[in-house]
PDB file of C-alpha atoms and ligand atoms in Angstrom:
ATOM      1  CA  MET C   1    -145.953 144.119 117.293  1.00  0.00           C
ATOM      2  CA  LYS C   2    -148.888 143.878 119.701  1.00  0.00           C
ATOM      3  CA  ARG C   3    -152.564 143.303 119.022  1.00  0.00           C
ATOM      4  CA  TYR C   4    -155.469 143.237 121.473  1.00  0.00           C
ATOM      5  CA  LEU C   5    -158.205 140.766 120.548  1.00  0.00           C
ATOM      6  CA  PRO C   6    -161.370 141.184 122.638  1.00  0.00           C
ATOM      7  CA  ASP C   7    -163.041 137.841 121.934  1.00  0.00           C
ATOM      8  CA  GLU C   8    -162.892 134.473 120.213  1.00  0.00           C
ATOM      9  CA  GLN C   9    -164.277 135.828 116.932  1.00  0.00           C
ATOM     10  CA  ALA C  10    -161.619 138.572 116.816  1.00  0.00           C
ATOM     11  CA  MET C  11    -158.961 135.901 117.424  1.00  0.00           C
ATOM     12  CA  ALA C  12    -160.252 133.746 114.563  1.00  0.00           C
ATOM     13  CA  ASP C  13    -160.462 136.778 112.252  1.00  0.00           C
ATOM     14  CA  PHE C  14    -156.884 137.742 113.102  1.00  0.00           C
ATOM     15  CA  GLY C  15    -155.858 134.188 112.155  1.00  0.00           C
ATOM     16  CA  VAL C  16    -157.426 134.685 108.732  1.00  0.00           C
ATOM     17  CA  GLN C  17    -155.495 137.965 108.257  1.00  0.00           C
ATOM     18  CA  LEU C  18    -152.319 136.255 109.383  1.00  0.00           C
ATOM     19  CA  ALA C  19    -152.766 133.430 106.877  1.00  0.00           C
ATOM     20  CA  GLN C  20    -153.228 135.994 104.127  1.00  0.00           C
ATOM     21  CA  ALA C  21    -149.958 137.664 105.132  1.00  0.00           C
ATOM     22  CA  VAL C  22    -148.014 134.398 104.749  1.00  0.00           C
ATOM     23  CA  ASP C  23    -146.513 133.874 101.292  1.00  0.00           C
ATOM     24  CA  SER C  24    -145.784 130.188 101.438  1.00  0.00           C
ATOM     25  CA  GLY C  25    -144.627 127.979 104.253  1.00  0.00           C
ATOM     26  CA  GLY C  26    -142.857 128.972 107.421  1.00  0.00           C
ATOM     27  CA  VAL C  27    -142.727 128.089 111.090  1.00  0.00           C
ATOM     28  CA  ILE C  28    -144.928 129.890 113.625  1.00  0.00           C
ATOM     29  CA  TYR C  29    -144.547 129.228 117.364  1.00  0.00           C
ATOM     30  CA  LEU C  30    -147.666 129.799 119.477  1.00  0.00           C
ATOM     31  CA  LEU C  31    -146.705 130.478 123.086  1.00  0.00           C
ATOM     32  CA  GLY C  32    -149.003 130.918 126.047  1.00  0.00           C
ATOM     33  CA  ASP C  33    -150.701 129.008 128.827  1.00  0.00           C
ATOM     34  CA  LEU C  34    -153.607 126.608 128.466  1.00  0.00           C
ATOM     35  CA  GLY C  35    -156.743 128.458 127.426  1.00  0.00           C
ATOM     36  CA  MET C  36    -154.966 131.467 125.918  1.00  0.00           C
ATOM     37  CA  GLY C  37    -156.377 130.845 122.439  1.00  0.00           C
ATOM     38  CA  LYS C  38    -153.581 129.053 120.560  1.00  0.00           C
ATOM     39  CA  THR C  39    -155.963 126.529 119.011  1.00  0.00           C
ATOM     40  CA  THR C  40    -158.533 129.234 118.240  1.00  0.00           C
ATOM     41  CA  LEU C  41    -155.862 131.222 116.406  1.00  0.00           C
ATOM     42  CA  SER C  42    -154.716 128.088 114.554  1.00  0.00           C
ATOM     43  CA  ARG C  43    -158.312 127.474 113.429  1.00  0.00           C
ATOM     44  CA  GLY C  44    -158.449 131.019 112.044  1.00  0.00           C
ATOM     45  CA  ILE C  45    -155.152 130.546 110.222  1.00  0.00           C
ATOM     46  CA  LEU C  46    -156.414 127.298 108.672  1.00  0.00           C
ATOM     47  CA  ARG C  47    -159.636 129.036 107.678  1.00  0.00           C
ATOM     48  CA  GLY C  48    -157.529 131.775 106.077  1.00  0.00           C
ATOM     49  CA  CYS C  49    -155.648 129.100 104.131  1.00  0.00           C
ATOM     50  CA  GLY C  50    -158.983 128.069 102.654  1.00  0.00           C
ATOM     51  CA  HIS C  51    -159.559 124.991 104.816  1.00  0.00           C
ATOM     52  CA  ALA C  52    -163.334 124.618 105.109  1.00  0.00           C
ATOM     53  CA  GLY C  53    -163.606 121.552 107.338  1.00  0.00           C
ATOM     54  CA  SER C  54    -163.224 121.138 111.056  1.00  0.00           C
ATOM     55  CA  VAL C  55    -159.994 121.633 112.992  1.00  0.00           C
ATOM     56  CA  LYS C  56    -159.342 119.168 115.782  1.00  0.00           C
ATOM     57  CA  SER C  57    -157.032 120.076 118.616  1.00  0.00           C
ATOM     58  CA  PRO C  58    -153.972 117.838 118.078  1.00  0.00           C
ATOM     59  CA  THR C  59    -153.437 117.411 121.823  1.00  0.00           C
ATOM     60  CA  TYR C  60    -153.448 113.614 121.587  1.00  0.00           C
ATOM     61  CA  THR C  61    -152.142 113.098 118.055  1.00  0.00           C
ATOM     62  CA  LEU C  62    -149.387 115.766 118.495  1.00  0.00           C
ATOM     63  CA  VAL C  63    -149.787 116.795 114.860  1.00  0.00           C
ATOM     64  CA  GLU C  64    -152.648 117.130 112.365  1.00  0.00           C
ATOM     65  CA  PRO C  65    -151.910 117.632 108.665  1.00  0.00           C
ATOM     66  CA  TYR C  66    -154.113 119.780 106.411  1.00  0.00           C
ATOM     67  CA  ASP C  67    -153.903 119.901 102.644  1.00  0.00           C
ATOM     68  CA  THR C  68    -155.353 123.381 102.092  1.00  0.00           C
ATOM     69  CA  PRO C  69    -155.843 125.436  98.906  1.00  0.00           C
ATOM     70  CA  ALA C  70    -152.953 127.627 100.146  1.00  0.00           C
ATOM     71  CA  GLY C  71    -150.669 124.613 100.651  1.00  0.00           C
ATOM     72  CA  LEU C  72    -149.753 122.111 103.329  1.00  0.00           C
ATOM     73  CA  VAL C  73    -150.307 123.119 106.925  1.00  0.00           C
ATOM     74  CA  TYR C  74    -149.139 121.055 109.903  1.00  0.00           C
ATOM     75  CA  HIS C  75    -150.727 121.930 113.233  1.00  0.00           C
ATOM     76  CA  PHE C  76    -148.675 120.692 116.205  1.00  0.00           C
ATOM     77  CA  ASP C  77    -149.625 120.616 119.875  1.00  0.00           C
ATOM     78  CA  LEU C  78    -146.629 119.353 121.833  1.00  0.00           C
ATOM     79  CA  TYR C  79    -148.231 119.704 125.268  1.00  0.00           C
ATOM     80  CA  ARG C  80    -148.150 115.944 125.839  1.00  0.00           C
ATOM     81  CA  LEU C  81    -144.670 115.390 124.487  1.00  0.00           C
ATOM     82  CA  ALA C  82    -142.687 113.819 127.321  1.00  0.00           C
ATOM     83  CA  ASP C  83    -139.268 114.363 125.779  1.00  0.00           C
ATOM     84  CA  PRO C  84    -138.128 116.435 122.770  1.00  0.00           C
ATOM     85  CA  GLU C  85    -136.409 113.271 121.434  1.00  0.00           C
ATOM     86  CA  GLU C  86    -139.874 111.812 120.748  1.00  0.00           C
ATOM     87  CA  LEU C  87    -140.103 114.211 117.826  1.00  0.00           C
ATOM     88  CA  GLU C  88    -137.418 112.166 116.115  1.00  0.00           C
ATOM     89  CA  TYR C  89    -139.567 109.010 116.272  1.00  0.00           C
ATOM     90  CA  LEU C  90    -142.584 110.944 115.023  1.00  0.00           C
ATOM     91  CA  GLY C  91    -140.560 111.848 111.954  1.00  0.00           C
ATOM     92  CA  ALA C  92    -141.132 115.523 112.713  1.00  0.00           C
ATOM     93  CA  ARG C  93    -138.153 116.497 110.588  1.00  0.00           C
ATOM     94  CA  ASP C  94    -140.172 115.560 107.495  1.00  0.00           C
ATOM     95  CA  TYR C  95    -142.891 118.056 108.401  1.00  0.00           C
ATOM     96  CA  PHE C  96    -140.628 121.098 108.490  1.00  0.00           C
ATOM     97  CA  THR C  97    -140.140 121.505 104.763  1.00  0.00           C
ATOM     98  CA  ASP C  98    -139.801 124.889 103.033  1.00  0.00           C
ATOM     99  CA  ASP C  99    -143.245 124.839 101.477  1.00  0.00           C
ATOM    100  CA  ALA C 100    -145.251 123.707 104.523  1.00  0.00           C
ATOM    101  CA  LEU C 101    -146.691 126.104 107.078  1.00  0.00           C
ATOM    102  CA  CYS C 102    -146.051 124.690 110.555  1.00  0.00           C
ATOM    103  CA  LEU C 103    -148.066 126.005 113.504  1.00  0.00           C
ATOM    104  CA  VAL C 104    -146.603 124.821 116.800  1.00  0.00           C
ATOM    105  CA  GLU C 105    -148.449 125.003 120.134  1.00  0.00           C
ATOM    106  CA  TRP C 106    -146.146 124.371 123.137  1.00  0.00           C
ATOM    107  CA  PRO C 107    -142.844 124.604 121.229  1.00  0.00           C
ATOM    108  CA  GLU C 108    -141.089 124.720 124.644  1.00  0.00           C
ATOM    109  CA  LYS C 109    -141.751 120.971 124.895  1.00  0.00           C
ATOM    110  CA  GLY C 110    -139.779 120.304 121.728  1.00  0.00           C
ATOM    111  CA  GLU C 111    -136.822 122.489 122.589  1.00  0.00           C
ATOM    112  CA  GLY C 112    -133.662 121.522 120.738  1.00  0.00           C
ATOM    113  CA  MET C 113    -135.549 119.417 118.192  1.00  0.00           C
ATOM    114  CA  LEU C 114    -137.505 122.111 116.365  1.00  0.00           C
ATOM    115  CA  PRO C 115    -136.332 124.504 113.670  1.00  0.00           C
ATOM    116  CA  ARG C 116    -136.244 128.127 114.755  1.00  0.00           C
ATOM    117  CA  PRO C 117    -139.466 130.000 114.050  1.00  0.00           C
ATOM    118  CA  ASP C 118    -140.016 132.659 111.423  1.00  0.00           C
ATOM    119  CA  LEU C 119    -142.576 134.171 113.745  1.00  0.00           C
ATOM    120  CA  GLU C 120    -143.232 133.800 117.444  1.00  0.00           C
ATOM    121  CA  ILE C 121    -146.667 134.717 118.819  1.00  0.00           C
ATOM    122  CA  ARG C 122    -147.205 135.075 122.566  1.00  0.00           C
ATOM    123  CA  LEU C 123    -150.772 135.005 123.809  1.00  0.00           C
ATOM    124  CA  ALA C 124    -151.640 136.432 127.218  1.00  0.00           C
ATOM    125  CA  LEU C 125    -154.754 137.375 129.166  1.00  0.00           C
ATOM    126  CA  SER C 126    -155.762 141.002 128.978  1.00  0.00           C
ATOM    127  CA  GLY C 127    -159.030 141.952 130.616  1.00  0.00           C
ATOM    128  CA  LEU C 128    -161.707 139.748 129.074  1.00  0.00           C
ATOM    129  CA  GLY C 129    -159.688 139.282 125.898  1.00  0.00           C
ATOM    130  CA  ARG C 130    -156.133 138.425 124.877  1.00  0.00           C
ATOM    131  CA  GLU C 131    -153.065 140.400 123.981  1.00  0.00           C
ATOM    132  CA  LEU C 132    -150.876 138.976 121.248  1.00  0.00           C
ATOM    133  CA  THR C 133    -147.209 139.869 120.923  1.00  0.00           C
ATOM    134  CA  LEU C 134    -145.642 139.005 117.576  1.00  0.00           C
ATOM    135  CA  ALA C 135    -141.879 138.793 117.113  1.00  0.00           C
ATOM    136  CA  ALA C 136    -140.091 138.046 113.842  1.00  0.00           C
ATOM    137  CA  HIS C 137    -137.000 135.852 113.826  1.00  0.00           C
ATOM    138  CA  THR C 138    -136.358 135.800 110.084  1.00  0.00           C
ATOM    139  CA  PRO C 139    -136.888 138.174 107.136  1.00  0.00           C
ATOM    140  CA  MET C 140    -139.911 136.040 106.243  1.00  0.00           C
ATOM    141  CA  GLY C 141    -141.381 136.634 109.687  1.00  0.00           C
ATOM    142  CA  GLN C 142    -140.699 140.369 109.349  1.00  0.00           C
ATOM    143  CA  ARG C 143    -142.524 140.427 106.003  1.00  0.00           C
ATOM    144  CA  ILE C 144    -145.576 138.871 107.676  1.00  0.00           C
ATOM    145  CA  ILE C 145    -145.548 141.553 110.405  1.00  0.00           C
ATOM    146  CA  ASP C 146    -145.074 144.327 107.825  1.00  0.00           C
ATOM    147  CA  LYS C 147    -148.099 143.092 105.876  1.00  0.00           C
ATOM    148  CA  LEU C 148    -150.232 142.904 109.033  1.00  0.00           C
ATOM    149  CA  ASN C 149    -149.294 146.503 109.854  1.00  0.00           C
ATOM    150  CA  LYS C 150    -150.361 147.812 106.453  1.00  0.00           C
TER     151      LYS C 150
HETATM  152  P1  ADP P 201    -155.321 127.032 123.908  1.00  0.00           P
HETATM  153  O1  ADP P 201    -155.197 126.279 122.615  1.00  0.00           O
HETATM  154  O2  ADP P 201    -154.289 128.127 124.047  1.00  0.00           O
HETATM  155  O3  ADP P 201    -155.330 126.135 125.118  1.00  0.00           O
HETATM  156  P2  ADP P 201    -158.043 127.602 123.026  1.00  0.00           P
HETATM  157  O4  ADP P 201    -157.852 128.118 121.655  1.00  0.00           O
HETATM  158  O5  ADP P 201    -158.508 126.207 123.178  1.00  0.00           O
HETATM  159  O6  ADP P 201    -156.718 127.808 123.923  1.00  0.00           O
HETATM  160  O7  ADP P 201    -159.057 128.630 123.713  1.00  0.00           O
HETATM  161  C1  ADP P 201    -159.457 128.569 125.047  1.00  0.00           C
HETATM  162  C2  ADP P 201    -160.653 129.467 125.252  1.00  0.00           C
HETATM  163  O8  ADP P 201    -160.318 130.845 125.054  1.00  0.00           O
HETATM  164  C3  ADP P 201    -161.807 129.169 124.325  1.00  0.00           C
HETATM  165  O9  ADP P 201    -162.962 129.061 125.117  1.00  0.00           O
HETATM  166  C4  ADP P 201    -161.894 130.369 123.416  1.00  0.00           C
HETATM  167  O10 ADP P 201    -163.214 130.654 123.071  1.00  0.00           O
HETATM  168  C5  ADP P 201    -161.328 131.470 124.276  1.00  0.00           C
HETATM  169  N1  ADP P 201    -160.732 132.574 123.508  1.00  0.00           N
HETATM  170  C6  ADP P 201    -159.936 132.480 122.420  1.00  0.00           C
HETATM  171  N2  ADP P 201    -159.527 133.686 122.003  1.00  0.00           N
HETATM  172  C7  ADP P 201    -160.089 134.596 122.853  1.00  0.00           C
HETATM  173  C8  ADP P 201    -160.028 136.038 122.942  1.00  0.00           C
HETATM  174  N3  ADP P 201    -159.313 136.770 122.091  1.00  0.00           N
HETATM  175  N4  ADP P 201    -160.716 136.624 123.944  1.00  0.00           N
HETATM  176  C9  ADP P 201    -161.420 135.886 124.827  1.00  0.00           C
HETATM  177  N5  ADP P 201    -161.511 134.533 124.789  1.00  0.00           N
HETATM  178  C10 ADP P 201    -160.850 133.884 123.807  1.00  0.00           C
HETATM  179 MG1   MG P 202    -154.657 124.266 122.222  1.00  0.00          MG
END
């Protein structure tokens, strides 16, 4: 599934729709270069989960937890992870529970130490906006895509 999002507001709004298409929990990989809108999309998803406060980019903390009305959300940014093994020391395993929604920026940096995603979202430049490509890896991920296409 592909979706063209012309600006930052459209990206945030799509995040809200995405959050509403998620039943409970799951793992979403956000792939794309610096500046492609991964954090913007994550903010929208958190907003869609009912989180009203601010959303910090977890570039330095690697993960930020949010206790939202829709359930627990963990927002990862693994850009600064030097070695996937570091995830072990961070206790990352404890974050990937069935009922938590895990958003992972730069999952490539955690290769081998992360659970497989339900949904993979690639973000790329397209004109002045961004083109998103969504791919499901589990039935749960497919259900999310089906709902977004309704
Ligand atoms: P990343 O987390 O991938 O590094 P950010 O979410 O921090 O990227 O966004 C980088 C910039 O891209 C921000 O200035 C944001 O306003 C802009 N941006 C986000 N989505 C879009 C879009 N769909 N079209 C144009 N600009 C966007
Ligand atoms: Mg980011």
